[in-house]
Amino acid sequence: MLFLQKILDADWFEEREEIVDRLGMPRCNRCGGSLHIGDTVDVAWPWFDDFNLCRGCQDTGITGERG
């Protein structure tokens, strides 16, 4: 479901600066770690986080929901 994901970049953070300041950094749906530039975020964050994945979880092939 690549169309539901976006790679985090500086533009993404700039566009959502107020939301990130208020809610905090988005978190990986699998391991719970904070996402950083280069990680994958759900395009509907902060309403959905199903496709939030850090590079570590992406590299190990882990997908889906935490649990």
PDB file of C-alpha atoms in Angstrom:
ATOM      1  CA  MET A   1       0.000   0.000   0.000  1.00  0.00           C
ATOM      2  CA  LEU A   2       2.630   2.490  -1.027  1.00  0.00           C
ATOM      3  CA  PHE A   3       0.065   5.188  -1.800  1.00  0.00           C
ATOM      4  CA  LEU A   4      -0.839   5.267   1.912  1.00  0.00           C
ATOM      5  CA  GLN A   5       2.777   5.876   2.918  1.00  0.00           C
ATOM      6  CA  LYS A   6       5.178   8.786   2.574  1.00  0.00           C
ATOM      7  CA  ILE A   7       8.888   8.962   3.265  1.00  0.00           C
ATOM      8  CA  LEU A   8       9.534  11.566   5.960  1.00  0.00           C
ATOM      9  CA  ASP A   9      11.604  14.494   4.755  1.00  0.00           C
ATOM     10  CA  ALA A  10      12.314  18.060   5.865  1.00  0.00           C
ATOM     11  CA  ASP A  11       9.315  19.357   3.884  1.00  0.00           C
ATOM     12  CA  TRP A  12       6.969  16.982   5.721  1.00  0.00           C
ATOM     13  CA  PHE A  13       8.203  18.261   9.095  1.00  0.00           C
ATOM     14  CA  GLU A  14       7.935  21.877   7.972  1.00  0.00           C
ATOM     15  CA  GLU A  15       4.343  21.415   6.759  1.00  0.00           C
ATOM     16  CA  ARG A  16       3.283  19.710  10.013  1.00  0.00           C
ATOM     17  CA  GLU A  17       5.417  21.633  12.500  1.00  0.00           C
ATOM     18  CA  GLU A  18       2.473  22.777  14.639  1.00  0.00           C
ATOM     19  CA  ILE A  19       0.963  19.277  14.801  1.00  0.00           C
ATOM     20  CA  VAL A  20       4.307  17.705  15.740  1.00  0.00           C
ATOM     21  CA  ASP A  21       4.865  20.381  18.398  1.00  0.00           C
ATOM     22  CA  ARG A  22       1.432  19.667  19.876  1.00  0.00           C
ATOM     23  CA  LEU A  23       1.290  15.859  19.586  1.00  0.00           C
ATOM     24  CA  GLY A  24       4.941  14.866  19.462  1.00  0.00           C
ATOM     25  CA  MET A  25       6.784  12.878  16.840  1.00  0.00           C
ATOM     26  CA  PRO A  26       4.923  10.145  14.993  1.00  0.00           C
ATOM     27  CA  ARG A  27       5.852   6.668  16.220  1.00  0.00           C
ATOM     28  CA  CYS A  28       6.545   3.384  14.466  1.00  0.00           C
ATOM     29  CA  ASN A  29       3.443   1.213  14.452  1.00  0.00           C
ATOM     30  CA  ARG A  30       5.542  -1.893  15.098  1.00  0.00           C
ATOM     31  CA  CYS A  31       8.295  -1.063  17.624  1.00  0.00           C
ATOM     32  CA  GLY A  32       6.946   2.231  19.018  1.00  0.00           C
ATOM     33  CA  GLY A  33      10.124   4.225  18.324  1.00  0.00           C
ATOM     34  CA  SER A  34       9.998   7.836  17.150  1.00  0.00           C
ATOM     35  CA  LEU A  35      10.124   8.289  13.392  1.00  0.00           C
ATOM     36  CA  HIS A  36      12.887  10.336  11.768  1.00  0.00           C
ATOM     37  CA  ILE A  37      13.771  11.612   8.300  1.00  0.00           C
ATOM     38  CA  GLY A  38      13.902   8.626   5.936  1.00  0.00           C
ATOM     39  CA  ASP A  39      11.278   6.614   7.831  1.00  0.00           C
ATOM     40  CA  THR A  40       7.794   5.914   6.457  1.00  0.00           C
ATOM     41  CA  VAL A  41       4.711   7.695   7.772  1.00  0.00           C
ATOM     42  CA  ASP A  42       1.013   7.081   7.131  1.00  0.00           C
ATOM     43  CA  VAL A  43      -0.267   9.869   4.865  1.00  0.00           C
ATOM     44  CA  ALA A  44      -3.245  10.319   7.212  1.00  0.00           C
ATOM     45  CA  TRP A  45      -1.131  10.832  10.356  1.00  0.00           C
ATOM     46  CA  PRO A  46      -2.089  11.899  13.054  1.00  0.00           C
ATOM     47  CA  TRP A  47      -5.537  10.346  12.481  1.00  0.00           C
ATOM     48  CA  PHE A  48      -4.064   6.998  11.417  1.00  0.00           C
ATOM     49  CA  ASP A  49      -0.680   5.406  12.027  1.00  0.00           C
ATOM     50  CA  ASP A  50      -1.137   1.988  10.421  1.00  0.00           C
ATOM     51  CA  PHE A  51       1.683   2.563   7.930  1.00  0.00           C
ATOM     52  CA  ASN A  52       4.162   4.315  10.249  1.00  0.00           C
ATOM     53  CA  LEU A  53       7.368   2.266  10.039  1.00  0.00           C
ATOM     54  CA  CYS A  54      10.913   3.088  11.088  1.00  0.00           C
ATOM     55  CA  ARG A  55      13.765   1.983   8.832  1.00  0.00           C
ATOM     56  CA  GLY A  56      14.722  -0.753  11.296  1.00  0.00           C
ATOM     57  CA  CYS A  57      11.315  -2.411  11.023  1.00  0.00           C
ATOM     58  CA  GLN A  58      11.253  -1.864   7.249  1.00  0.00           C
ATOM     59  CA  ASP A  59      14.705  -3.462   6.877  1.00  0.00           C
ATOM     60  CA  THR A  60      13.690  -6.553   8.822  1.00  0.00           C
ATOM     61  CA  GLY A  61      10.533  -6.919   6.741  1.00  0.00           C
ATOM     62  CA  ILE A  62       8.173  -6.318   9.639  1.00  0.00           C
ATOM     63  CA  THR A  63       4.798  -4.938   8.551  1.00  0.00           C
ATOM     64  CA  GLY A  64       1.342  -4.586   9.969  1.00  0.00           C
ATOM     65  CA  GLU A  65       0.121  -3.510  13.350  1.00  0.00           C
ATOM     66  CA  ARG A  66       1.858  -3.716  16.674  1.00  0.00           C
ATOM     67  CA  GLY A  67       0.681  -6.533  18.834  1.00  0.00           C
TER      68      GLY A  67
END
